[in-house]
Amino acid sequence: MKRHLVKSIAAAVVATATMAATPAKAEEVYFIRGFMNVFSAGMDQMAAQLRARGVNAKSYSNGAWSGLASSIIKRAKEGKVSYPIVIAGHSVGGQEAPQFANALAKAGIPVALVIGVDPGFAPPPTFNSGSPRVINYWIKGSARGNPYRASGGFSGSITNINIRDFGSTVDHVGIDKDPKVQNRIIANVMAVVGG
């Protein structure tokens, strides 16, 4: 009986070690919602669409970026981060995306792509490192949306795309839910994660 118990415990330890060593999915895609978590349902929709395609994508409340960055940095030190990393943020979440990407870059963690969705209410922080590719879907001339900008140390590309140029007529609250915008964002993410 005692010998059987020892064998069972040993088998459980080996199984646990094997599960812990199993690599995570091949990407981490973070969608950050806007103010009050109410007006950014499109971020949840896009994360769900990507998950349906087998992509490891999740949406989070604005304000969560710092905790997420800390977790990624900790996991990177343990060799438990999956790449590529993609960050997308709407409104206030779009304001936080540069901070998120810059924090990871400062820790030596590459971010493959950052996508802004009408970063709102105030100009977002500049990218001083962060990602080799930044795309921002915004509404030029609106009271809320803002372009992304770079500052010293940034060597990537920033493309600010006015959604009016491809026929979208939605406002700041509707931009993340517009199929024309969503289709482009999904295509941007899939091009990076392979699919």
PDB file of C-alpha atoms in Angstrom:
ATOM      1  CA  MET A   1       0.000   0.000   0.000  1.00  0.00           C
ATOM      2  CA  LYS A   2       2.775   2.396   1.001  1.00  0.00           C
ATOM      3  CA  ARG A   3       4.757   1.563  -2.149  1.00  0.00           C
ATOM      4  CA  HIS A   4       1.637   2.172  -4.309  1.00  0.00           C
ATOM      5  CA  LEU A   5       1.118   5.581  -2.647  1.00  0.00           C
ATOM      6  CA  VAL A   6       4.740   6.572  -3.309  1.00  0.00           C
ATOM      7  CA  LYS A   7       4.407   5.532  -6.977  1.00  0.00           C
ATOM      8  CA  SER A   8       1.175   7.538  -7.298  1.00  0.00           C
ATOM      9  CA  ILE A   9       2.785  10.629  -5.798  1.00  0.00           C
ATOM     10  CA  ALA A  10       5.816  10.230  -8.068  1.00  0.00           C
ATOM     11  CA  ALA A  11       3.557   9.918 -11.119  1.00  0.00           C
ATOM     12  CA  ALA A  12       1.648  13.046 -10.089  1.00  0.00           C
ATOM     13  CA  VAL A  13       4.905  14.989  -9.690  1.00  0.00           C
ATOM     14  CA  VAL A  14       6.099  13.891 -13.142  1.00  0.00           C
ATOM     15  CA  ALA A  15       2.726  14.791 -14.703  1.00  0.00           C
ATOM     16  CA  THR A  16       2.776  18.215 -13.043  1.00  0.00           C
ATOM     17  CA  ALA A  17       6.334  18.862 -14.230  1.00  0.00           C
ATOM     18  CA  THR A  18       5.382  17.825 -17.757  1.00  0.00           C
ATOM     19  CA  MET A  19       2.369  20.195 -17.808  1.00  0.00           C
ATOM     20  CA  ALA A  20       4.498  23.039 -16.484  1.00  0.00           C
ATOM     21  CA  ALA A  21       7.049  22.436 -19.232  1.00  0.00           C
ATOM     22  CA  THR A  22       4.439  22.380 -21.983  1.00  0.00           C
ATOM     23  CA  PRO A  23       4.914  25.510 -24.074  1.00  0.00           C
ATOM     24  CA  ALA A  24       2.151  28.080 -24.119  1.00  0.00           C
ATOM     25  CA  LYS A  25       0.397  29.069 -27.329  1.00  0.00           C
ATOM     26  CA  ALA A  26       2.568  30.766 -29.899  1.00  0.00           C
ATOM     27  CA  GLU A  27       1.384  34.328 -29.251  1.00  0.00           C
ATOM     28  CA  GLU A  28      -0.067  36.703 -26.695  1.00  0.00           C
ATOM     29  CA  VAL A  29      -2.572  39.269 -27.979  1.00  0.00           C
ATOM     30  CA  TYR A  30      -3.840  41.878 -25.519  1.00  0.00           C
ATOM     31  CA  PHE A  31      -6.914  44.035 -26.200  1.00  0.00           C
ATOM     32  CA  ILE A  32      -7.312  46.964 -23.772  1.00  0.00           C
ATOM     33  CA  ARG A  33     -10.797  48.467 -23.492  1.00  0.00           C
ATOM     34  CA  GLY A  34     -11.654  52.145 -23.084  1.00  0.00           C
ATOM     35  CA  PHE A  35     -13.100  54.257 -20.298  1.00  0.00           C
ATOM     36  CA  MET A  36     -15.405  52.535 -17.810  1.00  0.00           C
ATOM     37  CA  ASN A  37     -15.188  49.208 -19.681  1.00  0.00           C
ATOM     38  CA  VAL A  38     -18.573  49.923 -21.230  1.00  0.00           C
ATOM     39  CA  PHE A  39     -17.953  51.490 -24.626  1.00  0.00           C
ATOM     40  CA  SER A  40     -15.393  49.058 -26.044  1.00  0.00           C
ATOM     41  CA  ALA A  41     -17.399  45.899 -26.712  1.00  0.00           C
ATOM     42  CA  GLY A  42     -15.663  45.676 -30.082  1.00  0.00           C
ATOM     43  CA  MET A  43     -12.396  44.851 -28.333  1.00  0.00           C
ATOM     44  CA  ASP A  44     -14.092  41.833 -26.745  1.00  0.00           C
ATOM     45  CA  GLN A  45     -15.575  40.905 -30.135  1.00  0.00           C
ATOM     46  CA  MET A  46     -12.184  40.984 -31.865  1.00  0.00           C
ATOM     47  CA  ALA A  47     -10.546  38.937 -29.103  1.00  0.00           C
ATOM     48  CA  ALA A  48     -13.336  36.355 -29.488  1.00  0.00           C
ATOM     49  CA  GLN A  49     -12.958  36.304 -33.293  1.00  0.00           C
ATOM     50  CA  LEU A  50      -9.233  35.681 -32.931  1.00  0.00           C
ATOM     51  CA  ARG A  51      -9.759  32.960 -30.315  1.00  0.00           C
ATOM     52  CA  ALA A  52     -12.143  31.253 -32.759  1.00  0.00           C
ATOM     53  CA  ARG A  53      -9.182  31.135 -35.170  1.00  0.00           C
ATOM     54  CA  GLY A  54      -6.960  29.572 -32.519  1.00  0.00           C
ATOM     55  CA  VAL A  55      -5.172  32.769 -31.488  1.00  0.00           C
ATOM     56  CA  ASN A  56      -4.386  33.366 -27.809  1.00  0.00           C
ATOM     57  CA  ALA A  57      -6.232  36.703 -27.495  1.00  0.00           C
ATOM     58  CA  LYS A  58      -7.882  38.286 -24.450  1.00  0.00           C
ATOM     59  CA  SER A  59      -9.434  41.639 -23.611  1.00  0.00           C
ATOM     60  CA  TYR A  60      -8.806  43.590 -20.429  1.00  0.00           C
ATOM     61  CA  SER A  61     -10.004  46.672 -18.629  1.00  0.00           C
ATOM     62  CA  ASN A  62      -8.148  49.915 -19.149  1.00  0.00           C
ATOM     63  CA  GLY A  63      -5.811  50.429 -16.251  1.00  0.00           C
ATOM     64  CA  ALA A  64      -4.777  46.758 -16.351  1.00  0.00           C
ATOM     65  CA  TRP A  65      -1.758  47.385 -18.587  1.00  0.00           C
ATOM     66  CA  SER A  66       0.699  47.915 -15.727  1.00  0.00           C
ATOM     67  CA  GLY A  67      -0.190  44.642 -14.014  1.00  0.00           C
ATOM     68  CA  LEU A  68      -0.122  42.831 -17.350  1.00  0.00           C
ATOM     69  CA  ALA A  69       3.308  44.285 -18.127  1.00  0.00           C
ATOM     70  CA  SER A  70       4.612  43.217 -14.705  1.00  0.00           C
ATOM     71  CA  SER A  71       3.286  39.696 -15.260  1.00  0.00           C
ATOM     72  CA  ILE A  72       4.860  39.467 -18.718  1.00  0.00           C
ATOM     73  CA  ILE A  73       8.201  40.744 -17.400  1.00  0.00           C
ATOM     74  CA  LYS A  74       8.126  38.196 -14.561  1.00  0.00           C
ATOM     75  CA  ARG A  75       7.186  35.360 -16.919  1.00  0.00           C
ATOM     76  CA  ALA A  76       9.893  36.415 -19.373  1.00  0.00           C
ATOM     77  CA  LYS A  77      12.512  35.965 -16.653  1.00  0.00           C
ATOM     78  CA  GLU A  78      11.157  32.432 -16.195  1.00  0.00           C
ATOM     79  CA  GLY A  79      11.108  31.741 -19.946  1.00  0.00           C
ATOM     80  CA  LYS A  80       7.303  31.475 -19.978  1.00  0.00           C
ATOM     81  CA  VAL A  81       6.285  34.217 -22.417  1.00  0.00           C
ATOM     82  CA  SER A  82       4.878  33.304 -25.808  1.00  0.00           C
ATOM     83  CA  TYR A  83       5.764  35.352 -28.866  1.00  0.00           C
ATOM     84  CA  PRO A  84       4.828  37.372 -30.790  1.00  0.00           C
ATOM     85  CA  ILE A  85       3.198  39.866 -28.445  1.00  0.00           C
ATOM     86  CA  VAL A  86       0.527  42.196 -29.857  1.00  0.00           C
ATOM     87  CA  ILE A  87      -1.140  45.065 -27.969  1.00  0.00           C
ATOM     88  CA  ALA A  88      -4.323  46.808 -29.149  1.00  0.00           C
ATOM     89  CA  GLY A  89      -6.163  49.540 -27.266  1.00  0.00           C
ATOM     90  CA  HIS A  90      -9.330  51.572 -27.808  1.00  0.00           C
ATOM     91  CA  SER A  91      -9.820  55.115 -26.470  1.00  0.00           C
ATOM     92  CA  VAL A  92      -8.230  55.229 -22.997  1.00  0.00           C
ATOM     93  CA  GLY A  93      -6.869  51.747 -23.732  1.00  0.00           C
ATOM     94  CA  GLY A  94      -5.277  53.268 -26.820  1.00  0.00           C
ATOM     95  CA  GLN A  95      -3.649  55.889 -24.625  1.00  0.00           C
ATOM     96  CA  GLU A  96      -2.218  53.119 -22.460  1.00  0.00           C
ATOM     97  CA  ALA A  97      -0.856  51.017 -25.344  1.00  0.00           C
ATOM     98  CA  PRO A  98       2.336  53.114 -25.779  1.00  0.00           C
ATOM     99  CA  GLN A  99       3.069  52.884 -22.038  1.00  0.00           C
ATOM    100  CA  PHE A 100       2.499  49.116 -22.122  1.00  0.00           C
ATOM    101  CA  ALA A 101       4.773  48.609 -25.144  1.00  0.00           C
ATOM    102  CA  ASN A 102       7.459  50.994 -23.851  1.00  0.00           C
ATOM    103  CA  ALA A 103       7.535  49.211 -20.459  1.00  0.00           C
ATOM    104  CA  LEU A 104       8.019  45.833 -22.122  1.00  0.00           C
ATOM    105  CA  ALA A 105      10.710  47.164 -24.453  1.00  0.00           C
ATOM    106  CA  LYS A 106      12.559  48.700 -21.503  1.00  0.00           C
ATOM    107  CA  ALA A 107      12.641  45.202 -19.963  1.00  0.00           C
ATOM    108  CA  GLY A 108      13.991  43.756 -23.219  1.00  0.00           C
ATOM    109  CA  ILE A 109      10.724  42.109 -24.253  1.00  0.00           C
ATOM    110  CA  PRO A 110       9.836  42.613 -27.920  1.00  0.00           C
ATOM    111  CA  VAL A 111       6.338  43.669 -28.932  1.00  0.00           C
ATOM    112  CA  ALA A 112       5.647  42.746 -32.550  1.00  0.00           C
ATOM    113  CA  LEU A 113       2.734  45.122 -33.148  1.00  0.00           C
ATOM    114  CA  VAL A 114       0.770  47.850 -31.389  1.00  0.00           C
ATOM    115  CA  ILE A 115      -2.660  48.846 -32.696  1.00  0.00           C
ATOM    116  CA  GLY A 116      -4.473  51.967 -31.574  1.00  0.00           C
ATOM    117  CA  VAL A 117      -8.206  52.397 -32.022  1.00  0.00           C
ATOM    118  CA  ASP A 118      -8.877  56.132 -31.761  1.00  0.00           C
ATOM    119  CA  PRO A 119      -6.750  56.793 -28.634  1.00  0.00           C
ATOM    120  CA  GLY A 120      -8.961  59.280 -26.896  1.00  0.00           C
ATOM    121  CA  PHE A 121      -9.492  62.301 -24.725  1.00  0.00           C
ATOM    122  CA  ALA A 122      -5.848  63.420 -24.564  1.00  0.00           C
ATOM    123  CA  PRO A 123      -2.787  62.879 -26.718  1.00  0.00           C
ATOM    124  CA  PRO A 124      -1.339  59.464 -25.888  1.00  0.00           C
ATOM    125  CA  PRO A 125       2.220  59.149 -24.605  1.00  0.00           C
ATOM    126  CA  THR A 126       4.831  58.896 -27.319  1.00  0.00           C
ATOM    127  CA  PHE A 127       6.535  55.687 -28.361  1.00  0.00           C
ATOM    128  CA  ASN A 128      10.173  55.892 -27.322  1.00  0.00           C
ATOM    129  CA  SER A 129      10.765  52.214 -28.010  1.00  0.00           C
ATOM    130  CA  GLY A 130       8.107  49.559 -27.775  1.00  0.00           C
ATOM    131  CA  SER A 131       7.431  48.006 -31.154  1.00  0.00           C
ATOM    132  CA  PRO A 132       8.830  47.986 -34.668  1.00  0.00           C
ATOM    133  CA  ARG A 133       5.319  48.482 -36.052  1.00  0.00           C
ATOM    134  CA  VAL A 134       2.525  50.703 -34.777  1.00  0.00           C
ATOM    135  CA  ILE A 135      -0.815  51.173 -36.543  1.00  0.00           C
ATOM    136  CA  ASN A 136      -3.461  53.600 -35.349  1.00  0.00           C
ATOM    137  CA  TYR A 137      -7.014  53.646 -36.684  1.00  0.00           C
ATOM    138  CA  TRP A 138      -8.394  57.033 -35.756  1.00  0.00           C
ATOM    139  CA  ILE A 139     -10.915  59.697 -36.725  1.00  0.00           C
ATOM    140  CA  LYS A 140      -8.981  62.718 -37.904  1.00  0.00           C
ATOM    141  CA  GLY A 141     -10.514  65.973 -36.748  1.00  0.00           C
ATOM    142  CA  SER A 142     -12.701  64.470 -34.032  1.00  0.00           C
ATOM    143  CA  ALA A 143     -12.679  65.861 -30.522  1.00  0.00           C
ATOM    144  CA  ARG A 144     -11.580  62.560 -28.987  1.00  0.00           C
ATOM    145  CA  GLY A 145      -9.216  60.662 -31.256  1.00  0.00           C
ATOM    146  CA  ASN A 146      -5.499  61.350 -31.457  1.00  0.00           C
ATOM    147  CA  PRO A 147      -2.624  60.201 -33.638  1.00  0.00           C
ATOM    148  CA  TYR A 148       0.299  58.206 -32.307  1.00  0.00           C
ATOM    149  CA  ARG A 149       3.697  59.892 -32.247  1.00  0.00           C
ATOM    150  CA  ALA A 150       7.303  58.863 -31.683  1.00  0.00           C
ATOM    151  CA  SER A 151      10.021  60.402 -29.576  1.00  0.00           C
ATOM    152  CA  GLY A 152      13.754  59.828 -29.174  1.00  0.00           C
ATOM    153  CA  GLY A 153      14.837  56.213 -29.327  1.00  0.00           C
ATOM    154  CA  PHE A 154      11.929  54.922 -31.398  1.00  0.00           C
ATOM    155  CA  SER A 155      13.148  53.229 -34.564  1.00  0.00           C
ATOM    156  CA  GLY A 156       9.943  51.580 -35.752  1.00  0.00           C
ATOM    157  CA  SER A 157       7.184  52.798 -38.037  1.00  0.00           C
ATOM    158  CA  ILE A 158       3.966  54.517 -37.009  1.00  0.00           C
ATOM    159  CA  THR A 159       1.050  54.573 -39.433  1.00  0.00           C
ATOM    160  CA  ASN A 160      -1.947  56.718 -38.455  1.00  0.00           C
ATOM    161  CA  ILE A 161      -4.900  55.717 -40.637  1.00  0.00           C
ATOM    162  CA  ASN A 162      -7.919  58.012 -40.821  1.00  0.00           C
ATOM    163  CA  ILE A 163     -10.892  55.624 -41.000  1.00  0.00           C
ATOM    164  CA  ARG A 164     -12.766  58.118 -43.187  1.00  0.00           C
ATOM    165  CA  ASP A 165     -10.240  57.305 -45.929  1.00  0.00           C
ATOM    166  CA  PHE A 166     -11.676  53.788 -46.281  1.00  0.00           C
ATOM    167  CA  GLY A 167     -15.321  54.806 -45.922  1.00  0.00           C
ATOM    168  CA  SER A 168     -16.051  54.257 -42.249  1.00  0.00           C
ATOM    169  CA  THR A 169     -18.550  56.767 -40.887  1.00  0.00           C
ATOM    170  CA  VAL A 170     -18.696  55.691 -37.225  1.00  0.00           C
ATOM    171  CA  ASP A 171     -17.837  57.858 -34.228  1.00  0.00           C
ATOM    172  CA  HIS A 172     -15.402  57.338 -31.344  1.00  0.00           C
ATOM    173  CA  VAL A 173     -17.779  55.029 -29.450  1.00  0.00           C
ATOM    174  CA  GLY A 174     -18.522  52.918 -32.536  1.00  0.00           C
ATOM    175  CA  ILE A 175     -15.071  52.666 -34.097  1.00  0.00           C
ATOM    176  CA  ASP A 176     -14.057  49.432 -32.364  1.00  0.00           C
ATOM    177  CA  LYS A 177     -17.336  47.767 -33.376  1.00  0.00           C
ATOM    178  CA  ASP A 178     -17.242  48.792 -37.058  1.00  0.00           C
ATOM    179  CA  PRO A 179     -16.708  45.701 -39.269  1.00  0.00           C
ATOM    180  CA  LYS A 180     -14.547  47.770 -41.656  1.00  0.00           C
ATOM    181  CA  VAL A 181     -12.179  48.608 -38.801  1.00  0.00           C
ATOM    182  CA  GLN A 182     -12.392  45.189 -37.154  1.00  0.00           C
ATOM    183  CA  ASN A 183     -11.562  43.367 -40.400  1.00  0.00           C
ATOM    184  CA  ARG A 184      -8.411  45.453 -40.818  1.00  0.00           C
ATOM    185  CA  ILE A 185      -7.333  44.913 -37.215  1.00  0.00           C
ATOM    186  CA  ILE A 186      -7.937  41.153 -37.419  1.00  0.00           C
ATOM    187  CA  ALA A 187      -5.901  41.052 -40.652  1.00  0.00           C
ATOM    188  CA  ASN A 188      -3.079  43.061 -39.007  1.00  0.00           C
ATOM    189  CA  VAL A 189      -2.953  40.648 -36.068  1.00  0.00           C
ATOM    190  CA  MET A 190      -3.158  37.532 -38.246  1.00  0.00           C
ATOM    191  CA  ALA A 191      -0.312  38.814 -40.426  1.00  0.00           C
ATOM    192  CA  VAL A 192       1.880  38.972 -37.313  1.00  0.00           C
ATOM    193  CA  VAL A 193       0.835  35.735 -35.609  1.00  0.00           C
ATOM    194  CA  GLY A 194       0.771  33.770 -38.849  1.00  0.00           C
ATOM    195  CA  GLY A 195      -2.541  32.729 -40.207  1.00  0.00           C
TER     196      GLY A 195
END
